[in-house]
Amino acid sequence: QDLMALHSYNPLDDLYNHYPHSLRNIDELCASIVRSHRETSQYRLEELQALRWKVFSREEIQVYQSKTVDEMWQHCAVRLTEAVQYVVEFAKHIPGFRMLSQNDQIALLKTGSMEVVLVRMCRFFNTENNTVFFDGKFAGTEVFKSLACGDLIAAVFDFAHGLCALKLTEQQLALFSALVLINPDRPSLEDRVRVQRVHRSVEVGLTHILHRDNHDSLLHKLYQRMAVLRSLCSLHMEKLRWFSQRYPLTAHSLFPPLYKELFA
Ligand code: CLR
């Protein structure tokens, strides 16, 4: 009799039925985010590693420095927009993102896509000489001199340097990028609760991966970086407003439509 009772109600069954199941879900979630990151990351790490010796020459730097402010802004806006397009592709394959309303997807991308580009920048950054892969070679801050926003460039390079120092794996970077993008605190979200749910699941995924990698302490550091990201992006918006006021024609007719749609 007792054995029968034990058999029909065994609390362990709950554990067996649900625990492995949810673990498998977390693994699947992480796997899709990592796959999406890999497929939209433009260059593999080995490729970038092999290109590290390619730096701009004095003469080439001179060419960038003698561009006018609006020429250089337009050039960078085009490069940034390409990078943003890959982030949009990345977002589409984060489980749950496409289930959000069109409006909420756009709201998340409007504020988050630039942040993810800056997170991704650390893959394209060489800390040994403080250069970033730009236009086919590695460029230092001096290459961006004619943008006339040295403070923003310095802050962006600093951020990349600091993020590189954390030595994130590609998987950790993928999950962190997704967490930055699916942020329930963004303005003008229609269904904040739903965004919160997706955010929670990505957070569980990142925690799981960091725990598995024996790097639980990274989570706190990553949350600190997210605050820096927000300030960098408001600085970017500030610079863009300044630029559009001074060069309304370039900003209006020569900037890529996606750049205008997301940031203007
Ligand atoms: C980031 C990671 C992407 C590839 C990529 C493309 C364009 C790069 C960007 C990375 C890093 C930041 C970058 C940008 C072009 C211009 C911009 C170097 C490597 C600098 C910081 C200038 C910003 C100028 C604005 C004020 C317009 O997968």
Short mmCIF file of C-alpha atoms and ligand atoms in Angstrom, two decimals:
data_model
loop_
_atom_site.label_atom_id
_atom_site.label_comp_id
_atom_site.label_asym_id
_atom_site.label_seq_id
_atom_site.Cartn_x
_atom_site.Cartn_y
_atom_site.Cartn_z
CA GLN A 1 0.00 0.00 0.00
CA ASP A 2 2.72 2.44 1.03
CA LEU A 3 4.81 1.50 -1.95
CA MET A 4 1.85 2.12 -4.25
CA ALA A 5 1.31 5.55 -2.74
CA LEU A 6 4.95 6.33 -3.17
CA HIS A 7 4.70 5.25 -6.75
CA SER A 8 1.68 7.29 -7.65
CA TYR A 9 2.97 10.41 -6.05
CA ASN A 10 6.68 10.78 -6.28
CA PRO A 11 7.92 14.36 -5.96
CA LEU A 12 11.05 13.29 -7.78
CA ASP A 13 8.95 12.80 -10.92
CA ASP A 14 8.41 16.52 -10.97
CA LEU A 15 12.09 17.07 -10.93
CA TYR A 16 12.77 14.51 -13.63
CA ASN A 17 9.99 15.81 -15.83
CA HIS A 18 10.66 19.49 -15.53
CA TYR A 19 14.28 20.03 -14.59
CA PRO A 20 15.95 18.35 -17.57
CA HIS A 21 13.29 19.84 -19.79
CA SER A 22 13.98 23.41 -18.74
CA LEU A 23 17.73 22.85 -18.89
CA ARG A 24 17.31 21.64 -22.44
CA ASN A 25 15.28 24.77 -23.23
CA ILE A 26 18.05 26.97 -21.88
CA ASP A 27 20.62 25.09 -23.92
CA GLU A 28 18.49 25.47 -27.03
CA LEU A 29 17.98 29.17 -26.40
CA CYS A 30 21.73 29.69 -25.97
CA ALA A 31 22.48 27.63 -29.06
CA SER A 32 20.15 29.71 -31.26
CA ILE A 33 21.54 33.00 -29.98
CA VAL A 34 25.11 31.80 -30.51
CA ARG A 35 24.26 30.56 -34.02
CA SER A 36 22.60 33.87 -34.89
CA HIS A 37 25.62 35.77 -33.57
CA ARG A 38 28.00 33.61 -35.61
CA GLU A 39 25.99 33.98 -38.81
CA THR A 40 25.77 37.77 -38.53
CA SER A 41 29.23 38.63 -37.22
CA GLN A 42 30.73 39.56 -40.63
CA TYR A 43 34.19 38.18 -39.83
CA ARG A 44 35.30 35.10 -37.93
CA LEU A 45 37.78 35.69 -35.11
CA GLU A 46 40.52 33.75 -36.93
CA GLU A 47 40.07 35.97 -39.99
CA LEU A 48 40.41 39.11 -37.87
CA GLN A 49 43.39 37.63 -36.08
CA ALA A 50 45.11 37.07 -39.43
CA LEU A 51 44.45 40.70 -40.46
CA ARG A 52 45.92 42.26 -37.30
CA TRP A 53 49.16 43.32 -39.00
CA LYS A 54 47.27 45.41 -41.57
CA VAL A 55 47.41 48.98 -40.26
CA PHE A 56 46.91 52.24 -42.13
CA SER A 57 50.05 53.98 -43.38
CA ARG A 58 50.89 57.64 -42.66
CA GLU A 59 49.69 58.56 -46.16
CA GLU A 60 46.41 56.69 -45.79
CA ILE A 61 45.75 58.33 -42.42
CA GLN A 62 46.45 61.67 -44.09
CA VAL A 63 43.73 60.97 -46.64
CA TYR A 64 41.13 60.41 -43.86
CA GLN A 65 42.33 63.46 -41.96
CA SER A 66 41.99 65.74 -44.95
CA LYS A 67 38.36 64.81 -45.57
CA THR A 68 35.83 67.47 -44.64
CA VAL A 69 33.68 67.00 -41.52
CA ASP A 70 30.61 66.07 -43.53
CA GLU A 71 32.47 63.74 -45.90
CA MET A 72 33.89 61.77 -42.98
CA TRP A 73 30.55 61.71 -41.13
CA GLN A 74 28.80 60.39 -44.19
CA HIS A 75 31.48 57.75 -44.66
CA CYS A 76 31.24 56.59 -41.05
CA ALA A 77 27.43 56.67 -41.13
CA VAL A 78 27.53 54.25 -44.08
CA ARG A 79 29.92 51.90 -42.23
CA LEU A 80 27.88 52.06 -39.05
CA THR A 81 24.67 51.37 -40.95
CA GLU A 82 26.14 48.23 -42.49
CA ALA A 83 27.05 47.04 -39.00
CA VAL A 84 23.53 47.89 -37.76
CA GLN A 85 22.02 45.84 -40.59
CA TYR A 86 23.82 42.76 -39.29
CA VAL A 87 22.55 43.51 -35.79
CA VAL A 88 18.99 43.64 -37.14
CA GLU A 89 19.55 40.18 -38.68
CA PHE A 90 20.96 38.98 -35.36
CA ALA A 91 17.89 40.28 -33.50
CA LYS A 92 15.45 38.52 -35.80
CA HIS A 93 16.85 35.16 -34.76
CA ILE A 94 16.79 35.71 -31.01
CA PRO A 95 14.03 33.35 -29.83
CA GLY A 96 11.03 35.49 -28.88
CA PHE A 97 12.08 38.67 -30.69
CA ARG A 98 9.91 38.11 -33.72
CA MET A 99 6.94 37.38 -31.47
CA LEU A 100 7.05 40.99 -30.25
CA SER A 101 4.93 43.59 -32.04
CA GLN A 102 6.52 45.42 -34.98
CA ASN A 103 6.47 48.59 -32.90
CA ASP A 104 8.33 47.00 -29.99
CA GLN A 105 10.90 45.41 -32.29
CA ILE A 106 11.64 48.85 -33.75
CA ALA A 107 11.70 50.48 -30.31
CA LEU A 108 14.29 47.94 -29.12
CA LEU A 109 16.43 48.38 -32.25
CA LYS A 110 16.22 52.18 -32.14
CA THR A 111 17.96 52.33 -28.79
CA GLY A 112 19.76 49.01 -28.75
CA SER A 113 21.32 48.45 -32.18
CA MET A 114 24.09 51.02 -31.68
CA GLU A 115 24.85 49.52 -28.27
CA VAL A 116 25.19 46.07 -29.81
CA VAL A 117 27.48 47.47 -32.55
CA LEU A 118 29.72 48.83 -29.79
CA VAL A 119 29.66 45.48 -27.97
CA ARG A 120 30.60 43.77 -31.23
CA MET A 121 33.39 46.28 -31.75
CA CYS A 122 35.58 44.44 -29.23
CA ARG A 123 35.92 41.56 -31.71
CA PHE A 124 37.36 44.05 -34.20
CA PHE A 125 39.65 45.73 -31.70
CA ASN A 126 43.38 45.24 -31.19
CA THR A 127 44.31 46.20 -27.63
CA GLU A 128 48.03 45.99 -28.33
CA ASN A 129 47.98 49.17 -30.44
CA ASN A 130 44.44 50.50 -29.73
CA THR A 131 43.16 50.13 -33.27
CA VAL A 132 39.83 49.05 -34.74
CA PHE A 133 39.16 47.25 -38.01
CA PHE A 134 37.64 49.89 -40.29
CA ASP A 135 37.58 50.01 -44.12
CA GLY A 136 39.76 46.91 -44.43
CA LYS A 137 42.59 47.88 -42.08
CA PHE A 138 43.23 48.67 -38.45
CA ALA A 139 42.70 52.33 -37.53
CA GLY A 140 43.67 54.34 -34.45
CA THR A 141 41.68 57.31 -33.11
CA GLU A 142 43.68 59.74 -35.31
CA VAL A 143 41.95 58.27 -38.39
CA PHE A 144 38.65 59.73 -37.12
CA LYS A 145 40.04 63.21 -36.43
CA SER A 146 38.00 65.00 -39.10
CA LEU A 147 34.71 63.89 -37.47
CA ALA A 148 35.43 66.62 -34.91
CA CYS A 149 34.13 64.55 -32.02
CA GLY A 150 37.32 63.39 -30.34
CA ASP A 151 35.61 62.89 -26.97
CA LEU A 152 33.13 60.38 -28.43
CA ILE A 153 35.87 58.51 -30.32
CA ALA A 154 38.08 58.36 -27.22
CA ALA A 155 35.18 57.07 -25.11
CA VAL A 156 34.25 54.44 -27.70
CA PHE A 157 37.85 53.20 -27.92
CA ASP A 158 38.08 53.13 -24.11
CA PHE A 159 34.94 51.06 -23.91
CA ALA A 160 36.23 48.56 -26.50
CA HIS A 161 39.50 48.30 -24.61
CA GLY A 162 37.71 47.61 -21.34
CA LEU A 163 35.38 45.03 -22.86
CA CYS A 164 38.33 43.25 -24.51
CA ALA A 165 39.96 43.01 -21.11
CA LEU A 166 37.08 40.77 -19.94
CA LYS A 167 38.16 38.23 -22.57
CA LEU A 168 34.63 37.06 -23.35
CA THR A 169 34.16 33.91 -25.40
CA GLU A 170 32.04 34.11 -28.56
CA GLN A 171 29.17 32.45 -26.70
CA GLN A 172 29.33 34.89 -23.80
CA LEU A 173 29.50 37.77 -26.27
CA ALA A 174 26.47 36.47 -28.17
CA LEU A 175 24.35 36.19 -25.02
CA PHE A 176 25.52 39.57 -23.74
CA SER A 177 24.59 41.19 -27.08
CA ALA A 178 21.10 39.68 -26.89
CA LEU A 179 20.70 40.90 -23.31
CA VAL A 180 21.70 44.44 -24.33
CA LEU A 181 19.15 44.40 -27.15
CA ILE A 182 16.16 42.91 -25.31
CA ASN A 183 15.95 45.60 -22.67
CA PRO A 184 12.53 46.10 -21.03
CA ASP A 185 13.52 49.58 -19.80
CA ARG A 186 13.56 51.13 -23.28
CA PRO A 187 11.14 54.01 -23.89
CA SER A 188 7.81 53.62 -25.74
CA LEU A 189 7.38 49.84 -25.46
CA GLU A 190 3.77 48.66 -25.93
CA ASP A 191 4.08 45.29 -24.24
CA ARG A 192 6.77 45.72 -21.61
CA VAL A 193 5.75 42.50 -19.83
CA ARG A 194 6.40 40.42 -22.91
CA VAL A 195 9.81 42.06 -23.46
CA GLN A 196 10.54 41.39 -19.80
CA ARG A 197 9.80 37.69 -20.31
CA VAL A 198 12.20 37.42 -23.28
CA HIS A 199 14.78 39.45 -21.32
CA ARG A 200 14.48 37.07 -18.36
CA SER A 201 15.07 34.02 -20.55
CA VAL A 202 18.19 35.57 -22.15
CA GLU A 203 19.41 36.49 -18.67
CA VAL A 204 18.94 32.92 -17.49
CA GLY A 205 20.87 31.76 -20.57
CA LEU A 206 23.79 34.11 -19.90
CA THR A 207 23.88 33.17 -16.22
CA HIS A 208 23.87 29.50 -17.20
CA ILE A 209 26.76 29.94 -19.65
CA LEU A 210 28.85 32.00 -17.22
CA HIS A 211 28.24 29.42 -14.50
CA ARG A 212 29.22 26.58 -16.81
CA ASP A 213 32.39 28.49 -17.78
CA ASN A 214 33.20 29.12 -14.10
CA HIS A 215 32.88 32.85 -14.61
CA ASP A 216 29.86 33.83 -12.48
CA SER A 217 31.65 37.00 -11.39
CA LEU A 218 31.48 38.37 -14.96
CA LEU A 219 27.73 39.01 -14.75
CA HIS A 220 28.17 41.96 -12.42
CA LYS A 221 30.91 43.44 -14.61
CA LEU A 222 28.72 43.06 -17.70
CA TYR A 223 25.88 44.95 -16.01
CA GLN A 224 28.33 47.76 -15.25
CA ARG A 225 29.30 47.93 -18.93
CA MET A 226 25.65 48.27 -19.89
CA ALA A 227 25.49 51.59 -18.02
CA VAL A 228 28.57 52.83 -19.92
CA LEU A 229 26.93 51.75 -23.20
CA ARG A 230 23.88 53.88 -22.48
CA SER A 231 26.02 56.97 -21.90
CA LEU A 232 28.03 56.32 -25.08
CA CYS A 233 24.86 56.11 -27.11
CA SER A 234 23.44 59.33 -25.75
CA LEU A 235 26.77 60.97 -26.60
CA HIS A 236 26.42 59.58 -30.14
CA MET A 237 22.90 61.04 -30.40
CA GLU A 238 24.13 64.38 -29.07
CA LYS A 239 26.88 64.47 -31.71
CA LEU A 240 24.42 63.52 -34.41
CA ARG A 241 22.10 66.40 -33.43
CA TRP A 242 25.05 68.78 -33.49
CA PHE A 243 26.07 67.50 -36.92
CA SER A 244 22.54 67.65 -38.39
CA GLN A 245 22.22 71.25 -37.26
CA ARG A 246 25.46 72.23 -38.94
CA TYR A 247 25.16 70.11 -42.05
CA PRO A 248 21.40 69.65 -42.55
CA LEU A 249 21.76 68.78 -46.23
CA THR A 250 24.26 65.95 -45.72
CA ALA A 251 22.28 64.59 -42.79
CA HIS A 252 19.05 64.81 -44.73
CA SER A 253 19.96 63.58 -48.19
CA LEU A 254 23.25 61.68 -47.94
CA PHE A 255 22.85 59.62 -44.76
CA PRO A 256 21.65 56.06 -45.25
CA PRO A 257 17.85 55.81 -44.74
CA LEU A 258 18.26 53.18 -42.00
CA TYR A 259 20.67 55.41 -40.10
CA LYS A 260 18.15 58.26 -40.24
CA GLU A 261 15.25 56.01 -39.32
CA LEU A 262 16.98 54.59 -36.27
CA PHE A 263 18.82 57.58 -34.90
CA ALA A 264 17.27 60.78 -36.25
C1 CLR B 1 31.78 47.41 -35.00
C2 CLR B 1 31.52 45.93 -35.19
C3 CLR B 1 30.82 45.68 -36.50
C4 CLR B 1 31.73 46.13 -37.61
C5 CLR B 1 32.01 47.59 -37.46
C6 CLR B 1 31.73 48.41 -38.48
C7 CLR B 1 31.90 49.86 -38.44
C8 CLR B 1 32.74 50.38 -37.27
C9 CLR B 1 32.35 49.61 -36.01
C10 CLR B 1 32.57 48.07 -36.14
C11 CLR B 1 33.04 50.20 -34.76
C12 CLR B 1 32.85 51.70 -34.62
C13 CLR B 1 33.28 52.46 -35.89
C14 CLR B 1 32.47 51.86 -37.05
C15 CLR B 1 32.67 52.83 -38.20
C16 CLR B 1 32.80 54.19 -37.54
C17 CLR B 1 32.82 53.95 -36.02
C18 CLR B 1 34.79 52.35 -36.09
C19 CLR B 1 34.04 47.67 -36.06
C20 CLR B 1 33.63 55.03 -35.29
C21 CLR B 1 33.65 54.85 -33.78
C22 CLR B 1 33.13 56.45 -35.66
C23 CLR B 1 31.72 56.80 -35.17
C24 CLR B 1 31.28 58.05 -35.88
C25 CLR B 1 29.85 58.51 -35.62
C26 CLR B 1 29.85 59.71 -34.78
C27 CLR B 1 29.12 58.78 -36.93
O1 CLR B 1 30.41 44.33 -36.63
#
